[in-house]
């Protein structure tokens, strides 16, 4: 087993979560890959980390239904990556059941798992909590409210954790992802019209949005590249809460979209810590 410690990554069966889990194993960590379907992910992940300095084990973790799951007491790093995105509907037409499903995974599940990790990290003298956010949280686009609202809620939780856990040597980082070439991306607005297209009242707006987002096809970097940058940011000992690292998110940061929030956070840490 790796001597660098244990890292837990949720939503690790595919996409960015899978790539982050492999990258951590590449750097020598013992990775707990949280997936909903162990049988489907175990062989693939075992083959992917074969020969790497670190190790990996697959565990059944559904963040929306944690049951009695308890993370290991010696966990060094938690990466809250698991996420759900439903349809792109107008608020008027959106299904409340889909709102609840989105928040159960993206917000409540993330909170529940983090609550179980904090006492262990505090007892061990510190650790790192990384929440994988979204650049979309900063963009007030139509038909995106369900997923965007969940990521805005995650941002608020990350801000609170950043201040609350600072005295316990538990670092909190939020990585707002601007676009990664994954299965989820290929079912996004970049590759298809919003579902709001079905309502004639919203079709003109949906057409404009489809034209705007369609121009981004082919601009998202591979998950392996983004995972490397994400892990680099996780382990930087100093820096802001929000650490954009893929090209689209860095562009947003350069445009000043995240500066005011960081200034407020710095002031809060100074005031309360």
mmCIF file of C-alpha atoms in Angstrom:
data_model
loop_
_atom_site.group_PDB
_atom_site.id
_atom_site.type_symbol
_atom_site.label_atom_id
_atom_site.label_comp_id
_atom_site.label_asym_id
_atom_site.label_seq_id
_atom_site.Cartn_x
_atom_site.Cartn_y
_atom_site.Cartn_z
ATOM 1 C CA UNK A 1 0.000 0.000 0.000
ATOM 2 C CA UNK A 2 1.125 3.532 -0.758
ATOM 3 C CA UNK A 3 2.972 5.404 1.970
ATOM 4 C CA UNK A 4 1.671 8.787 0.801
ATOM 5 C CA UNK A 5 -1.771 8.182 2.287
ATOM 6 C CA UNK A 6 -5.324 7.540 1.218
ATOM 7 C CA UNK A 7 -7.465 9.593 -1.147
ATOM 8 C CA UNK A 8 -11.190 9.120 -1.815
ATOM 9 C CA UNK A 9 -12.657 10.166 -5.182
ATOM 10 C CA UNK A 10 -16.399 9.955 -5.754
ATOM 11 C CA UNK A 11 -17.916 9.446 -9.185
ATOM 12 C CA UNK A 12 -14.741 7.629 -10.240
ATOM 13 C CA UNK A 13 -16.185 5.157 -12.728
ATOM 14 C CA UNK A 14 -15.723 7.408 -15.758
ATOM 15 C CA UNK A 15 -14.887 10.874 -17.008
ATOM 16 C CA UNK A 16 -12.979 13.329 -14.881
ATOM 17 C CA UNK A 17 -13.463 11.338 -11.661
ATOM 18 C CA UNK A 18 -11.850 8.279 -13.198
ATOM 19 C CA UNK A 19 -8.973 10.381 -14.535
ATOM 20 C CA UNK A 20 -8.401 12.032 -11.131
ATOM 21 C CA UNK A 21 -8.340 8.649 -9.392
ATOM 22 C CA UNK A 22 -5.738 7.352 -11.862
ATOM 23 C CA UNK A 23 -3.648 10.523 -11.576
ATOM 24 C CA UNK A 24 -3.561 10.227 -7.777
ATOM 25 C CA UNK A 25 -2.415 6.603 -8.099
ATOM 26 C CA UNK A 26 0.226 7.794 -10.553
ATOM 27 C CA UNK A 27 1.543 10.092 -7.832
ATOM 28 C CA UNK A 28 1.736 7.328 -5.260
ATOM 29 C CA UNK A 29 -1.527 7.526 -3.330
ATOM 30 C CA UNK A 30 -3.757 4.687 -2.261
ATOM 31 C CA UNK A 31 -6.980 5.670 -3.988
ATOM 32 C CA UNK A 32 -10.466 4.661 -2.960
ATOM 33 C CA UNK A 33 -12.512 4.954 -6.142
ATOM 34 C CA UNK A 34 -16.134 5.516 -5.193
ATOM 35 C CA UNK A 35 -18.549 4.162 -7.809
ATOM 36 C CA UNK A 36 -22.187 3.108 -7.872
ATOM 37 C CA UNK A 37 -21.617 -0.103 -9.860
ATOM 38 C CA UNK A 38 -18.485 -1.892 -8.622
ATOM 39 C CA UNK A 39 -18.628 -4.809 -11.071
ATOM 40 C CA UNK A 40 -18.593 -2.489 -14.088
ATOM 41 C CA UNK A 41 -15.711 -0.300 -12.881
ATOM 42 C CA UNK A 42 -13.353 -2.620 -10.997
ATOM 43 C CA UNK A 43 -11.631 -4.354 -13.903
ATOM 44 C CA UNK A 44 -11.239 -1.157 -15.913
ATOM 45 C CA UNK A 45 -9.706 0.812 -13.039
ATOM 46 C CA UNK A 46 -7.458 -2.081 -11.971
ATOM 47 C CA UNK A 47 -6.022 -2.253 -15.478
ATOM 48 C CA UNK A 48 -5.614 1.529 -15.662
ATOM 49 C CA UNK A 49 -3.433 1.747 -12.529
ATOM 50 C CA UNK A 50 -1.386 -1.391 -13.117
ATOM 51 C CA UNK A 51 2.299 -0.582 -12.735
ATOM 52 C CA UNK A 52 1.723 2.849 -11.185
ATOM 53 C CA UNK A 53 3.435 3.829 -7.912
ATOM 54 C CA UNK A 54 0.153 4.014 -6.015
ATOM 55 C CA UNK A 55 -2.691 1.569 -5.525
ATOM 56 C CA UNK A 56 -6.450 1.657 -6.035
ATOM 57 C CA UNK A 57 -9.466 -0.079 -4.589
ATOM 58 C CA UNK A 58 -13.029 0.249 -5.825
ATOM 59 C CA UNK A 59 -15.801 0.751 -3.293
ATOM 60 C CA UNK A 60 -19.555 1.033 -3.766
ATOM 61 C CA UNK A 61 -20.381 4.637 -2.833
ATOM 62 C CA UNK A 62 -23.606 6.281 -3.943
ATOM 63 C CA UNK A 63 -23.383 9.767 -2.464
ATOM 64 C CA UNK A 64 -27.153 10.202 -2.762
ATOM 65 C CA UNK A 65 -27.620 7.116 -0.583
ATOM 66 C CA UNK A 66 -24.593 6.662 1.682
ATOM 67 C CA UNK A 67 -26.299 4.366 4.160
ATOM 68 C CA UNK A 68 -23.840 3.436 6.913
ATOM 69 C CA UNK A 69 -20.729 4.068 4.790
ATOM 70 C CA UNK A 70 -17.788 5.408 6.766
ATOM 71 C CA UNK A 71 -14.589 6.722 5.146
ATOM 72 C CA UNK A 72 -11.260 5.455 6.503
ATOM 73 C CA UNK A 73 -9.995 7.191 9.617
ATOM 74 C CA UNK A 74 -6.625 7.930 7.998
ATOM 75 C CA UNK A 75 -8.017 9.623 4.869
ATOM 76 C CA UNK A 76 -5.790 12.465 3.639
ATOM 77 C CA UNK A 77 -7.852 13.734 0.702
ATOM 78 C CA UNK A 78 -11.519 13.786 -0.281
ATOM 79 C CA UNK A 79 -12.446 14.714 -3.859
ATOM 80 C CA UNK A 80 -16.184 15.377 -4.130
ATOM 81 C CA UNK A 81 -16.549 14.771 -7.854
ATOM 82 C CA UNK A 82 -19.786 12.778 -8.232
ATOM 83 C CA UNK A 83 -22.439 14.786 -10.015
ATOM 84 C CA UNK A 84 -25.756 14.567 -11.814
ATOM 85 C CA UNK A 85 -27.098 16.751 -14.597
ATOM 86 C CA UNK A 86 -30.587 16.355 -15.969
ATOM 87 C CA UNK A 87 -32.409 18.075 -18.798
ATOM 88 C CA UNK A 88 -31.999 21.656 -19.981
ATOM 89 C CA UNK A 89 -35.512 22.960 -19.356
ATOM 90 C CA UNK A 90 -37.126 26.291 -18.660
ATOM 91 C CA UNK A 91 -37.930 26.687 -14.974
ATOM 92 C CA UNK A 92 -41.613 26.762 -15.875
ATOM 93 C CA UNK A 93 -41.398 23.304 -17.451
ATOM 94 C CA UNK A 94 -38.832 21.694 -15.163
ATOM 95 C CA UNK A 95 -39.720 18.651 -13.099
ATOM 96 C CA UNK A 96 -39.400 19.027 -9.331
ATOM 97 C CA UNK A 97 -38.358 15.378 -9.092
ATOM 98 C CA UNK A 98 -35.357 16.211 -11.268
ATOM 99 C CA UNK A 99 -34.513 19.180 -9.042
ATOM 100 C CA UNK A 100 -34.539 16.863 -6.043
ATOM 101 C CA UNK A 101 -32.411 14.230 -7.783
ATOM 102 C CA UNK A 102 -29.863 16.862 -8.797
ATOM 103 C CA UNK A 103 -29.567 18.294 -5.304
ATOM 104 C CA UNK A 104 -29.468 14.853 -3.652
ATOM 105 C CA UNK A 105 -26.254 14.077 -5.547
ATOM 106 C CA UNK A 106 -24.615 17.450 -6.129
ATOM 107 C CA UNK A 107 -25.369 19.054 -2.760
ATOM 108 C CA UNK A 108 -26.826 16.822 -0.049
ATOM 109 C CA UNK A 109 -24.665 13.825 -0.903
ATOM 110 C CA UNK A 110 -21.541 15.984 -1.021
ATOM 111 C CA UNK A 111 -22.413 17.481 2.368
ATOM 112 C CA UNK A 112 -23.202 14.112 3.961
ATOM 113 C CA UNK A 113 -19.904 12.555 2.901
ATOM 114 C CA UNK A 114 -17.893 15.622 3.913
ATOM 115 C CA UNK A 115 -19.562 15.612 7.344
ATOM 116 C CA UNK A 116 -18.279 12.069 7.872
ATOM 117 C CA UNK A 117 -14.760 12.949 6.752
ATOM 118 C CA UNK A 118 -14.187 16.118 8.802
ATOM 119 C CA UNK A 119 -13.884 14.540 12.290
ATOM 120 C CA UNK A 120 -11.355 11.990 11.068
ATOM 121 C CA UNK A 121 -9.232 14.605 9.311
ATOM 122 C CA UNK A 122 -9.357 16.873 12.352
ATOM 123 C CA UNK A 123 -8.284 14.024 14.633
ATOM 124 C CA UNK A 124 -5.425 13.198 12.264
ATOM 125 C CA UNK A 125 -4.174 16.792 12.275
ATOM 126 C CA UNK A 126 -5.435 17.909 8.882
ATOM 127 C CA UNK A 127 -6.312 17.000 5.324
ATOM 128 C CA UNK A 128 -7.731 18.327 2.079
ATOM 129 C CA UNK A 129 -11.311 18.558 0.821
ATOM 130 C CA UNK A 130 -11.653 19.270 -2.894
ATOM 131 C CA UNK A 131 -15.045 20.048 -4.413
ATOM 132 C CA UNK A 132 -15.330 19.809 -8.187
ATOM 133 C CA UNK A 133 -17.487 22.748 -9.229
ATOM 134 C CA UNK A 134 -18.522 24.205 -12.553
ATOM 135 C CA UNK A 135 -17.798 27.321 -14.538
ATOM 136 C CA UNK A 136 -21.500 27.204 -15.386
ATOM 137 C CA UNK A 137 -22.266 28.409 -11.871
ATOM 138 C CA UNK A 138 -20.982 31.833 -12.923
ATOM 139 C CA UNK A 139 -23.020 32.033 -16.152
ATOM 140 C CA UNK A 140 -26.684 33.103 -15.898
ATOM 141 C CA UNK A 141 -27.798 31.100 -18.930
ATOM 142 C CA UNK A 142 -31.392 30.100 -19.644
ATOM 143 C CA UNK A 143 -32.448 26.440 -19.280
ATOM 144 C CA UNK A 144 -29.522 25.685 -16.998
ATOM 145 C CA UNK A 145 -31.064 26.538 -13.639
ATOM 146 C CA UNK A 146 -31.297 23.061 -12.081
ATOM 147 C CA UNK A 147 -27.656 22.079 -12.466
ATOM 148 C CA UNK A 148 -26.395 25.636 -12.010
ATOM 149 C CA UNK A 149 -28.338 26.108 -8.778
ATOM 150 C CA UNK A 150 -26.811 22.922 -7.373
ATOM 151 C CA UNK A 151 -23.308 24.111 -8.213
ATOM 152 C CA UNK A 152 -24.002 27.531 -6.703
ATOM 153 C CA UNK A 153 -25.085 25.731 -3.541
ATOM 154 C CA UNK A 154 -21.837 23.744 -3.610
ATOM 155 C CA UNK A 155 -19.938 27.016 -3.914
ATOM 156 C CA UNK A 156 -21.662 28.366 -0.798
ATOM 157 C CA UNK A 157 -20.810 25.198 1.139
ATOM 158 C CA UNK A 158 -17.185 25.367 -0.059
ATOM 159 C CA UNK A 159 -16.929 28.961 1.159
ATOM 160 C CA UNK A 160 -18.268 28.053 4.596
ATOM 161 C CA UNK A 161 -15.942 25.055 4.862
ATOM 162 C CA UNK A 162 -12.959 27.159 3.824
ATOM 163 C CA UNK A 163 -13.502 29.394 6.854
ATOM 164 C CA UNK A 164 -14.772 26.794 9.349
ATOM 165 C CA UNK A 165 -11.994 24.266 8.769
ATOM 166 C CA UNK A 166 -9.061 26.684 8.531
ATOM 167 C CA UNK A 167 -8.245 26.390 12.285
ATOM 168 C CA UNK A 168 -8.013 22.582 11.968
ATOM 169 C CA UNK A 169 -5.439 22.480 9.167
ATOM 170 C CA UNK A 170 -8.036 21.121 6.724
ATOM 171 C CA UNK A 171 -7.620 22.883 3.411
ATOM 172 C CA UNK A 172 -10.639 23.328 1.149
ATOM 173 C CA UNK A 173 -10.331 23.926 -2.584
ATOM 174 C CA UNK A 174 -13.038 24.367 -5.194
ATOM 175 C CA UNK A 175 -12.158 23.521 -8.811
ATOM 176 C CA UNK A 176 -14.615 25.172 -11.240
ATOM 177 C CA UNK A 177 -14.466 23.068 -14.385
ATOM 178 C CA UNK A 178 -15.053 24.892 -17.657
ATOM 179 C CA UNK A 179 -15.218 21.898 -19.960
ATOM 180 C CA UNK A 180 -13.702 18.425 -20.225
ATOM 181 C CA UNK A 181 -13.978 15.958 -23.088
ATOM 182 C CA UNK A 182 -16.103 13.302 -21.369
ATOM 183 C CA UNK A 183 -19.330 11.385 -21.943
ATOM 184 C CA UNK A 184 -21.145 14.021 -19.901
ATOM 185 C CA UNK A 185 -19.781 16.799 -22.089
ATOM 186 C CA UNK A 186 -20.956 15.006 -25.230
ATOM 187 C CA UNK A 187 -24.529 15.058 -23.925
ATOM 188 C CA UNK A 188 -24.298 18.731 -22.974
ATOM 189 C CA UNK A 189 -25.497 21.919 -24.643
ATOM 190 C CA UNK A 190 -22.260 21.998 -26.591
ATOM 191 C CA UNK A 191 -23.415 19.034 -28.667
ATOM 192 C CA UNK A 192 -27.213 19.269 -28.712
ATOM 193 C CA UNK A 193 -30.020 21.829 -28.429
ATOM 194 C CA UNK A 194 -31.528 22.432 -24.979
ATOM 195 C CA UNK A 195 -34.596 20.371 -24.104
ATOM 196 C CA UNK A 196 -36.517 23.642 -23.781
ATOM 197 C CA UNK A 197 -36.575 23.517 -27.608
ATOM 198 C CA UNK A 198 -39.660 21.319 -27.258
ATOM 199 C CA UNK A 199 -41.726 24.271 -26.028
ATOM 200 C CA UNK A 200 -42.505 26.622 -28.956
ATOM 201 C CA UNK A 201 -42.631 29.580 -26.575
ATOM 202 C CA UNK A 202 -38.966 29.079 -25.694
ATOM 203 C CA UNK A 203 -37.697 27.817 -29.044
ATOM 204 C CA UNK A 204 -36.283 31.185 -30.288
ATOM 205 C CA UNK A 205 -34.202 31.510 -27.118
ATOM 206 C CA UNK A 206 -33.165 27.850 -27.334
ATOM 207 C CA UNK A 207 -31.968 28.371 -30.911
ATOM 208 C CA UNK A 208 -29.760 31.267 -29.847
ATOM 209 C CA UNK A 209 -28.303 29.267 -26.969
ATOM 210 C CA UNK A 210 -27.642 26.258 -29.220
ATOM 211 C CA UNK A 211 -25.758 28.447 -31.686
ATOM 212 C CA UNK A 212 -23.661 29.994 -28.935
ATOM 213 C CA UNK A 213 -22.715 26.781 -27.157
ATOM 214 C CA UNK A 214 -22.276 24.769 -30.349
ATOM 215 C CA UNK A 215 -19.328 26.985 -31.231
ATOM 216 C CA UNK A 216 -17.441 25.354 -28.338
ATOM 217 C CA UNK A 217 -17.351 21.915 -29.962
ATOM 218 C CA UNK A 218 -13.898 20.417 -29.915
ATOM 219 C CA UNK A 219 -12.477 22.971 -27.466
ATOM 220 C CA UNK A 220 -12.632 20.819 -24.329
ATOM 221 C CA UNK A 221 -9.318 19.159 -23.329
ATOM 222 C CA UNK A 222 -9.066 15.427 -22.528
ATOM 223 C CA UNK A 223 -9.949 14.334 -19.009
ATOM 224 C CA UNK A 224 -6.390 13.075 -18.406
ATOM 225 C CA UNK A 225 -4.970 16.545 -19.046
ATOM 226 C CA UNK A 226 -7.493 18.283 -16.796
ATOM 227 C CA UNK A 227 -7.023 15.658 -14.057
ATOM 228 C CA UNK A 228 -3.295 16.379 -13.956
ATOM 229 C CA UNK A 229 -3.970 20.092 -13.559
ATOM 230 C CA UNK A 230 -6.653 19.457 -10.919
ATOM 231 C CA UNK A 231 -4.306 17.355 -8.807
ATOM 232 C CA UNK A 232 -1.570 19.975 -9.177
ATOM 233 C CA UNK A 233 -3.958 22.576 -7.742
ATOM 234 C CA UNK A 234 -5.125 20.296 -4.939
ATOM 235 C CA UNK A 235 -1.608 19.898 -3.597
ATOM 236 C CA UNK A 236 -0.478 23.513 -3.870
ATOM 237 C CA UNK A 237 -0.190 24.513 -0.195
ATOM 238 C CA UNK A 238 -1.116 28.140 -0.820
ATOM 239 C CA UNK A 239 -3.715 29.729 -3.016
ATOM 240 C CA UNK A 240 -7.340 30.827 -3.256
ATOM 241 C CA UNK A 241 -10.385 28.667 -2.632
ATOM 242 C CA UNK A 242 -11.329 28.577 -6.328
ATOM 243 C CA UNK A 243 -8.625 27.206 -8.562
ATOM 244 C CA UNK A 244 -9.640 27.172 -12.227
ATOM 245 C CA UNK A 245 -7.229 25.050 -14.205
ATOM 246 C CA UNK A 246 -8.733 24.035 -17.557
ATOM 247 C CA UNK A 247 -8.533 26.566 -20.418
ATOM 248 C CA UNK A 248 -12.159 27.735 -20.312
ATOM 249 C CA UNK A 249 -12.174 28.195 -16.546
ATOM 250 C CA UNK A 250 -8.818 29.993 -16.596
ATOM 251 C CA UNK A 251 -10.224 32.357 -19.201
ATOM 252 C CA UNK A 252 -13.151 33.145 -16.920
ATOM 253 C CA UNK A 253 -10.790 33.767 -14.015
ATOM 254 C CA UNK A 254 -8.696 36.095 -16.158
ATOM 255 C CA UNK A 255 -11.883 38.021 -16.944
ATOM 256 C CA UNK A 256 -12.370 38.634 -13.229
ATOM 257 C CA UNK A 257 -15.440 36.455 -12.705
ATOM 258 C CA UNK A 258 -14.115 34.980 -9.443
ATOM 259 C CA UNK A 259 -12.132 37.811 -7.893
ATOM 260 C CA UNK A 260 -14.801 39.433 -5.718
ATOM 261 C CA UNK A 261 -15.710 36.148 -4.046
ATOM 262 C CA UNK A 262 -12.092 35.449 -3.144
ATOM 263 C CA UNK A 263 -11.706 38.901 -1.597
ATOM 264 C CA UNK A 264 -14.768 38.335 0.580
ATOM 265 C CA UNK A 265 -13.409 34.936 1.645
ATOM 266 C CA UNK A 266 -10.024 36.364 2.629
ATOM 267 C CA UNK A 267 -11.782 38.976 4.743
ATOM 268 C CA UNK A 268 -13.913 36.322 6.453
ATOM 269 C CA UNK A 269 -10.917 34.157 7.317
ATOM 270 C CA UNK A 270 -9.144 37.202 8.757
ATOM 271 C CA UNK A 271 -12.219 38.116 10.802
ATOM 272 C CA UNK A 272 -13.075 34.692 12.205
ATOM 273 C CA UNK A 273 -9.788 32.828 12.331
#
